[in-house]
Amino acid sequence: LVNICMRGHKIKYDYICNLLDKGENGCLGFLTKGFDGKPYLRKDEAKFLIGMIGLNELVKIITGFELHEKEEALIKGLEIISYLYLTINTYAKYYNLQVMLEETPAEGLSLRAALLDLKQFEEAKNYVRGNIETGEVYYTNSIHLAYNANVDILTRIEKQSKFAPMIKAGAIIHNWFGESEPNWQSLKKLYKTTLENTNAVQTADSPDFTVCKDCHKTFKGLKDKCIYCGSENIYNTTRITGYFSQISGWTKSKLAELRDRIRVDISGNRTSIGIGSDKILFFSKPNCPKCDDLKRILKEKNIELEQVDTETYQGLALSCYYNVDELPCLMKVNESQVISKISGVGSYLKWLKDNR
């Protein structure tokens, strides 16, 4: 399937390059030269995207749990995206293209894919979301947690951000605020925690609005009539994906998603996490001199650790799960919690003495 996508990108690239090679007299002549003397459309800088939808439902099919319900389900999701990421990189080298994963908006595809699966597979009714009887069905967008997942905002940001290192075309995490108005202190704490403790590259605060066409006032929330003049001549607007729009123009799938969205309580407590046993993981990769030096030292000291190769899809998934950003890395963990770690400079043997 990935190869089919890559072949399509290659055919498109070659076709456009052929048109650009015709110069100013070709049908794309206006793209061949800019004010700086360089082409507007530069072949050597062309980038291509491959997106995904429904990871949450796929993980449920495989594990029986959604991404937010069990840590092993989240890790399985990371393994799937890691495999896709590494496979795309392999084909990108073969076709000599720059290709990245993206979180596709899927404003139409989430509905179409769900309807096709319901038509062809009886068991699909156990996994698609929304209302099957009315046809308002959808798959969860890209790698997002279910929109009705009962988790606090920081847990949602933390879990979804673990995919960000592999989604190079941009990953967004939505904070559905509804009609609430968090104070600036709470927002500051949220942003600071997100910046310092997660791999999130972009979060979007998304309130809901109602606009009155008669008195021309705007107010928070999705209402049936104006709270100021009582008019029913109103329209509702909120974020559909990366932008705000009137919900009257949304597809059935996006309307179903809107009903499922749990609005954020920014003052809520963190979701509780189970306690397991401590273990130490050694993250490394082949052809890494520092990693090889540490392996040699550990072998000389007869120290055996659970090794994680970050160039395998399972290892890459685990490194994203624990937010590993430098190799080699020794990390003491307890289920999803990082207790202590060392990477880059420092005494690894002293760290092991203190943490084993």
mmCIF file with all atom_site columns, C-alpha atoms in Angstrom, residues 39-172:
data_model
loop_
_atom_site.group_PDB
_atom_site.id
_atom_site.type_symbol
_atom_site.label_atom_id
_atom_site.label_alt_id
_atom_site.label_comp_id
_atom_site.label_asym_id
_atom_site.label_entity_id
_atom_site.label_seq_id
_atom_site.pdbx_PDB_ins_code
_atom_site.Cartn_x
_atom_site.Cartn_y
_atom_site.Cartn_z
_atom_site.occupancy
_atom_site.B_iso_or_equiv
_atom_site.pdbx_formal_charge
_atom_site.auth_seq_id
_atom_site.auth_comp_id
_atom_site.auth_asym_id
_atom_site.auth_atom_id
_atom_site.pdbx_PDB_model_num
ATOM 1   C CA . PRO A 1 39  ? 11.768  29.313 -9.810 1.00 0.00 ? 39  PRO A CA 1
ATOM 2   C CA . TYR A 1 40  ? 8.655   29.626 -7.677 1.00 0.00 ? 40  TYR A CA 1
ATOM 3   C CA . LEU A 1 41  ? 8.277   25.855 -7.872 1.00 0.00 ? 41  LEU A CA 1
ATOM 4   C CA . ARG A 1 42  ? 11.669  24.327 -7.084 1.00 0.00 ? 42  ARG A CA 1
ATOM 5   C CA . LYS A 1 43  ? 12.028  20.671 -8.032 1.00 0.00 ? 43  LYS A CA 1
ATOM 6   C CA . ASP A 1 44  ? 14.804  19.966 -5.572 1.00 0.00 ? 44  ASP A CA 1
ATOM 7   C CA . GLU A 1 45  ? 12.689  21.225 -2.674 1.00 0.00 ? 45  GLU A CA 1
ATOM 8   C CA . ALA A 1 46  ? 9.502   19.316 -3.510 1.00 0.00 ? 46  ALA A CA 1
ATOM 9   C CA . LYS A 1 47  ? 7.972   17.465 -0.574 1.00 0.00 ? 47  LYS A CA 1
ATOM 10  C CA . PHE A 1 48  ? 5.182   14.891 -0.581 1.00 0.00 ? 48  PHE A CA 1
ATOM 11  C CA . LEU A 1 49  ? 2.787   13.790 2.134  1.00 0.00 ? 49  LEU A CA 1
ATOM 12  C CA . ILE A 1 50  ? 1.183   10.538 3.247  1.00 0.00 ? 50  ILE A CA 1
ATOM 13  C CA . GLY A 1 51  ? -1.584  10.739 5.822  1.00 0.00 ? 51  GLY A CA 1
ATOM 14  C CA . MET A 1 52  ? -3.557  8.331  7.935  1.00 0.00 ? 52  MET A CA 1
ATOM 15  C CA . ILE A 1 53  ? -6.913  8.071  9.684  1.00 0.00 ? 53  ILE A CA 1
ATOM 16  C CA . GLY A 1 54  ? -8.453  5.688  12.187 1.00 0.00 ? 54  GLY A CA 1
ATOM 17  C CA . LEU A 1 55  ? -5.413  4.589  14.196 1.00 0.00 ? 55  LEU A CA 1
ATOM 18  C CA . ASN A 1 56  ? -7.576  4.540  17.327 1.00 0.00 ? 56  ASN A CA 1
ATOM 19  C CA . GLU A 1 57  ? -10.030 2.096  15.759 1.00 0.00 ? 57  GLU A CA 1
ATOM 20  C CA . LEU A 1 58  ? -7.269  -0.068 14.254 1.00 0.00 ? 58  LEU A CA 1
ATOM 21  C CA . VAL A 1 59  ? -5.645  -0.419 17.669 1.00 0.00 ? 59  VAL A CA 1
ATOM 22  C CA . LYS A 1 60  ? -9.003  -1.415 19.154 1.00 0.00 ? 60  LYS A CA 1
ATOM 23  C CA . ILE A 1 61  ? -9.388  -4.134 16.494 1.00 0.00 ? 61  ILE A CA 1
ATOM 24  C CA . ILE A 1 62  ? -5.931  -5.521 17.346 1.00 0.00 ? 62  ILE A CA 1
ATOM 25  C CA . THR A 1 63  ? -5.842  -5.127 21.138 1.00 0.00 ? 63  THR A CA 1
ATOM 26  C CA . GLY A 1 64  ? -9.464  -4.752 22.173 1.00 0.00 ? 64  GLY A CA 1
ATOM 27  C CA . PHE A 1 65  ? -8.735  -1.315 23.658 1.00 0.00 ? 65  PHE A CA 1
ATOM 28  C CA . GLU A 1 66  ? -8.650  2.255  22.390 1.00 0.00 ? 66  GLU A CA 1
ATOM 29  C CA . LEU A 1 67  ? -5.499  4.379  22.561 1.00 0.00 ? 67  LEU A CA 1
ATOM 30  C CA . HIS A 1 68  ? -6.470  6.063  25.837 1.00 0.00 ? 68  HIS A CA 1
ATOM 31  C CA . GLU A 1 69  ? -7.710  2.941  27.611 1.00 0.00 ? 69  GLU A CA 1
ATOM 32  C CA . LYS A 1 70  ? -4.502  0.934  28.050 1.00 0.00 ? 70  LYS A CA 1
ATOM 33  C CA . GLU A 1 71  ? -0.808  1.781  27.821 1.00 0.00 ? 71  GLU A CA 1
ATOM 34  C CA . GLU A 1 72  ? -0.211  -1.353 25.729 1.00 0.00 ? 72  GLU A CA 1
ATOM 35  C CA . ALA A 1 73  ? -2.793  -0.031 23.241 1.00 0.00 ? 73  ALA A CA 1
ATOM 36  C CA . LEU A 1 74  ? -0.909  3.265  23.001 1.00 0.00 ? 74  LEU A CA 1
ATOM 37  C CA . ILE A 1 75  ? 2.388   1.418  22.461 1.00 0.00 ? 75  ILE A CA 1
ATOM 38  C CA . LYS A 1 76  ? 0.766   -0.715 19.738 1.00 0.00 ? 76  LYS A CA 1
ATOM 39  C CA . GLY A 1 77  ? -0.356  2.499  18.036 1.00 0.00 ? 77  GLY A CA 1
ATOM 40  C CA . LEU A 1 78  ? 3.168   3.869  18.233 1.00 0.00 ? 78  LEU A CA 1
ATOM 41  C CA . GLU A 1 79  ? 4.519   0.622  16.731 1.00 0.00 ? 79  GLU A CA 1
ATOM 42  C CA . ILE A 1 80  ? 2.102   0.895  13.793 1.00 0.00 ? 80  ILE A CA 1
ATOM 43  C CA . ILE A 1 81  ? 3.073   4.499  13.032 1.00 0.00 ? 81  ILE A CA 1
ATOM 44  C CA . SER A 1 82  ? 6.763   3.674  13.571 1.00 0.00 ? 82  SER A CA 1
ATOM 45  C CA . TYR A 1 83  ? 6.522   0.871  11.016 1.00 0.00 ? 83  TYR A CA 1
ATOM 46  C CA . LEU A 1 84  ? 4.768   3.218  8.573  1.00 0.00 ? 84  LEU A CA 1
ATOM 47  C CA . TYR A 1 85  ? 7.364   5.944  9.196  1.00 0.00 ? 85  TYR A CA 1
ATOM 48  C CA . LEU A 1 86  ? 10.350  3.653  8.600  1.00 0.00 ? 86  LEU A CA 1
ATOM 49  C CA . THR A 1 87  ? 8.727   2.049  5.539  1.00 0.00 ? 87  THR A CA 1
ATOM 50  C CA . ILE A 1 88  ? 8.080   5.452  3.981  1.00 0.00 ? 88  ILE A CA 1
ATOM 51  C CA . ASN A 1 89  ? 11.689  6.467  4.615  1.00 0.00 ? 89  ASN A CA 1
ATOM 52  C CA . THR A 1 90  ? 12.892  3.308  2.838  1.00 0.00 ? 90  THR A CA 1
ATOM 53  C CA . TYR A 1 91  ? 10.735  3.940  -0.223 1.00 0.00 ? 91  TYR A CA 1
ATOM 54  C CA . ALA A 1 92  ? 11.627  7.656  -0.208 1.00 0.00 ? 92  ALA A CA 1
ATOM 55  C CA . LYS A 1 93  ? 15.295  6.735  -0.643 1.00 0.00 ? 93  LYS A CA 1
ATOM 56  C CA . TYR A 1 94  ? 14.431  4.271  -3.398 1.00 0.00 ? 94  TYR A CA 1
ATOM 57  C CA . TYR A 1 95  ? 12.380  6.825  -5.367 1.00 0.00 ? 95  TYR A CA 1
ATOM 58  C CA . ASN A 1 96  ? 14.655  9.749  -4.419 1.00 0.00 ? 96  ASN A CA 1
ATOM 59  C CA . LEU A 1 97  ? 11.775  11.789 -3.007 1.00 0.00 ? 97  LEU A CA 1
ATOM 60  C CA . GLN A 1 98  ? 11.215  13.772 0.166  1.00 0.00 ? 98  GLN A CA 1
ATOM 61  C CA . VAL A 1 99  ? 8.136   12.237 1.819  1.00 0.00 ? 99  VAL A CA 1
ATOM 62  C CA . MET A 1 100 ? 6.648   12.917 5.251  1.00 0.00 ? 100 MET A CA 1
ATOM 63  C CA . LEU A 1 101 ? 3.797   11.639 7.365  1.00 0.00 ? 101 LEU A CA 1
ATOM 64  C CA . GLU A 1 102 ? 0.992   14.100 8.057  1.00 0.00 ? 102 GLU A CA 1
ATOM 65  C CA . GLU A 1 103 ? -2.168  14.232 10.129 1.00 0.00 ? 103 GLU A CA 1
ATOM 66  C CA . THR A 1 104 ? -4.637  14.388 7.273  1.00 0.00 ? 104 THR A CA 1
ATOM 67  C CA . PRO A 1 105 ? -7.705  16.591 7.959  1.00 0.00 ? 105 PRO A CA 1
ATOM 68  C CA . ALA A 1 106 ? -9.922  13.827 6.489  1.00 0.00 ? 106 ALA A CA 1
ATOM 69  C CA . GLU A 1 107 ? -13.015 16.044 6.355  1.00 0.00 ? 107 GLU A CA 1
ATOM 70  C CA . GLY A 1 108 ? -14.553 13.721 3.758  1.00 0.00 ? 108 GLY A CA 1
ATOM 71  C CA . LEU A 1 109 ? -12.462 10.568 3.983  1.00 0.00 ? 109 LEU A CA 1
ATOM 72  C CA . SER A 1 110 ? -13.393 9.785  7.605  1.00 0.00 ? 110 SER A CA 1
ATOM 73  C CA . LEU A 1 111 ? -17.033 9.442  6.475  1.00 0.00 ? 111 LEU A CA 1
ATOM 74  C CA . ARG A 1 112 ? -16.341 7.690  3.172  1.00 0.00 ? 112 ARG A CA 1
ATOM 75  C CA . ALA A 1 113 ? -13.983 5.109  4.684  1.00 0.00 ? 113 ALA A CA 1
ATOM 76  C CA . ALA A 1 114 ? -16.431 4.316  7.495  1.00 0.00 ? 114 ALA A CA 1
ATOM 77  C CA . LEU A 1 115 ? -19.350 3.891  5.066  1.00 0.00 ? 115 LEU A CA 1
ATOM 78  C CA . LEU A 1 116 ? -17.306 1.640  2.765  1.00 0.00 ? 116 LEU A CA 1
ATOM 79  C CA . ASP A 1 117 ? -16.240 -0.564 5.674  1.00 0.00 ? 117 ASP A CA 1
ATOM 80  C CA . LEU A 1 118 ? -19.822 -0.847 6.936  1.00 0.00 ? 118 LEU A CA 1
ATOM 81  C CA . LYS A 1 119 ? -20.902 -1.915 3.448  1.00 0.00 ? 119 LYS A CA 1
ATOM 82  C CA . GLN A 1 120 ? -18.181 -4.540 2.996  1.00 0.00 ? 120 GLN A CA 1
ATOM 83  C CA . PHE A 1 121 ? -17.465 -5.822 6.506  1.00 0.00 ? 121 PHE A CA 1
ATOM 84  C CA . GLU A 1 122 ? -20.136 -6.906 8.980  1.00 0.00 ? 122 GLU A CA 1
ATOM 85  C CA . GLU A 1 123 ? -17.827 -6.470 11.982 1.00 0.00 ? 123 GLU A CA 1
ATOM 86  C CA . ALA A 1 124 ? -17.159 -2.820 11.091 1.00 0.00 ? 124 ALA A CA 1
ATOM 87  C CA . LYS A 1 125 ? -20.264 -1.852 13.068 1.00 0.00 ? 125 LYS A CA 1
ATOM 88  C CA . ASN A 1 126 ? -18.320 -2.653 16.233 1.00 0.00 ? 126 ASN A CA 1
ATOM 89  C CA . TYR A 1 127 ? -15.602 -0.107 15.474 1.00 0.00 ? 127 TYR A CA 1
ATOM 90  C CA . VAL A 1 128 ? -16.832 2.859  13.441 1.00 0.00 ? 128 VAL A CA 1
ATOM 91  C CA . ARG A 1 129 ? -17.955 5.824  15.517 1.00 0.00 ? 129 ARG A CA 1
ATOM 92  C CA . GLY A 1 130 ? -21.115 7.912  15.388 1.00 0.00 ? 130 GLY A CA 1
ATOM 93  C CA . ASN A 1 131 ? -24.669 6.875  14.535 1.00 0.00 ? 131 ASN A CA 1
ATOM 94  C CA . ILE A 1 132 ? -24.907 3.995  12.053 1.00 0.00 ? 132 ILE A CA 1
ATOM 95  C CA . GLU A 1 133 ? -28.706 4.301  11.665 1.00 0.00 ? 133 GLU A CA 1
ATOM 96  C CA . THR A 1 134 ? -28.520 7.918  10.443 1.00 0.00 ? 134 THR A CA 1
ATOM 97  C CA . GLY A 1 135 ? -25.304 7.419  8.465  1.00 0.00 ? 135 GLY A CA 1
ATOM 98  C CA . GLU A 1 136 ? -23.463 9.954  10.631 1.00 0.00 ? 136 GLU A CA 1
ATOM 99  C CA . VAL A 1 137 ? -20.372 7.790  11.064 1.00 0.00 ? 137 VAL A CA 1
ATOM 100 C CA . TYR A 1 138 ? -16.645 8.396  11.041 1.00 0.00 ? 138 TYR A CA 1
ATOM 101 C CA . TYR A 1 139 ? -13.192 7.165  11.941 1.00 0.00 ? 139 TYR A CA 1
ATOM 102 C CA . THR A 1 140 ? -11.104 9.135  14.408 1.00 0.00 ? 140 THR A CA 1
ATOM 103 C CA . ASN A 1 141 ? -8.754  11.510 12.630 1.00 0.00 ? 141 ASN A CA 1
ATOM 104 C CA . SER A 1 142 ? -5.101  10.451 12.176 1.00 0.00 ? 142 SER A CA 1
ATOM 105 C CA . ILE A 1 143 ? -3.469  9.400  15.478 1.00 0.00 ? 143 ILE A CA 1
ATOM 106 C CA . HIS A 1 144 ? -5.877  11.334 17.720 1.00 0.00 ? 144 HIS A CA 1
ATOM 107 C CA . LEU A 1 145 ? -7.423  9.850  20.828 1.00 0.00 ? 145 LEU A CA 1
ATOM 108 C CA . ALA A 1 146 ? -11.181 9.319  20.623 1.00 0.00 ? 146 ALA A CA 1
ATOM 109 C CA . TYR A 1 147 ? -13.029 12.635 20.872 1.00 0.00 ? 147 TYR A CA 1
ATOM 110 C CA . ASN A 1 148 ? -15.223 11.245 23.652 1.00 0.00 ? 148 ASN A CA 1
ATOM 111 C CA . ALA A 1 149 ? -12.265 9.778  25.577 1.00 0.00 ? 149 ALA A CA 1
ATOM 112 C CA . ASN A 1 150 ? -12.754 10.635 29.233 1.00 0.00 ? 150 ASN A CA 1
ATOM 113 C CA . VAL A 1 151 ? -9.206  11.858 29.900 1.00 0.00 ? 151 VAL A CA 1
ATOM 114 C CA . ASP A 1 152 ? -7.918  15.180 31.198 1.00 0.00 ? 152 ASP A CA 1
ATOM 115 C CA . ILE A 1 153 ? -6.350  17.684 28.819 1.00 0.00 ? 153 ILE A CA 1
ATOM 116 C CA . LEU A 1 154 ? -2.747  17.076 29.909 1.00 0.00 ? 154 LEU A CA 1
ATOM 117 C CA . THR A 1 155 ? -3.124  13.317 29.460 1.00 0.00 ? 155 THR A CA 1
ATOM 118 C CA . ARG A 1 156 ? -4.504  13.845 25.947 1.00 0.00 ? 156 ARG A CA 1
ATOM 119 C CA . ILE A 1 157 ? -1.631  16.196 25.049 1.00 0.00 ? 157 ILE A CA 1
ATOM 120 C CA . GLU A 1 158 ? 0.961   13.883 26.584 1.00 0.00 ? 158 GLU A CA 1
ATOM 121 C CA . LYS A 1 159 ? -0.272  10.750 24.790 1.00 0.00 ? 159 LYS A CA 1
ATOM 122 C CA . GLN A 1 160 ? -0.862  12.301 21.362 1.00 0.00 ? 160 GLN A CA 1
ATOM 123 C CA . SER A 1 161 ? 2.443   14.206 21.440 1.00 0.00 ? 161 SER A CA 1
ATOM 124 C CA . LYS A 1 162 ? 4.364   10.922 21.568 1.00 0.00 ? 162 LYS A CA 1
ATOM 125 C CA . PHE A 1 163 ? 3.610   10.516 17.844 1.00 0.00 ? 163 PHE A CA 1
ATOM 126 C CA . ALA A 1 164 ? 4.930   13.984 16.933 1.00 0.00 ? 164 ALA A CA 1
ATOM 127 C CA . PRO A 1 165 ? 8.595   12.989 16.242 1.00 0.00 ? 165 PRO A CA 1
ATOM 128 C CA . MET A 1 166 ? 7.409   10.768 13.382 1.00 0.00 ? 166 MET A CA 1
ATOM 129 C CA . ILE A 1 167 ? 4.836   13.158 11.868 1.00 0.00 ? 167 ILE A CA 1
ATOM 130 C CA . LYS A 1 168 ? 7.173   15.655 10.235 1.00 0.00 ? 168 LYS A CA 1
ATOM 131 C CA . ALA A 1 169 ? 4.500   17.535 8.291  1.00 0.00 ? 169 ALA A CA 1
ATOM 132 C CA . GLY A 1 170 ? 2.953   18.862 11.480 1.00 0.00 ? 170 GLY A CA 1
ATOM 133 C CA . ALA A 1 171 ? 0.891   17.442 14.302 1.00 0.00 ? 171 ALA A CA 1
ATOM 134 C CA . ILE A 1 172 ? -1.870  19.334 16.092 1.00 0.00 ? 172 ILE A CA 1
#
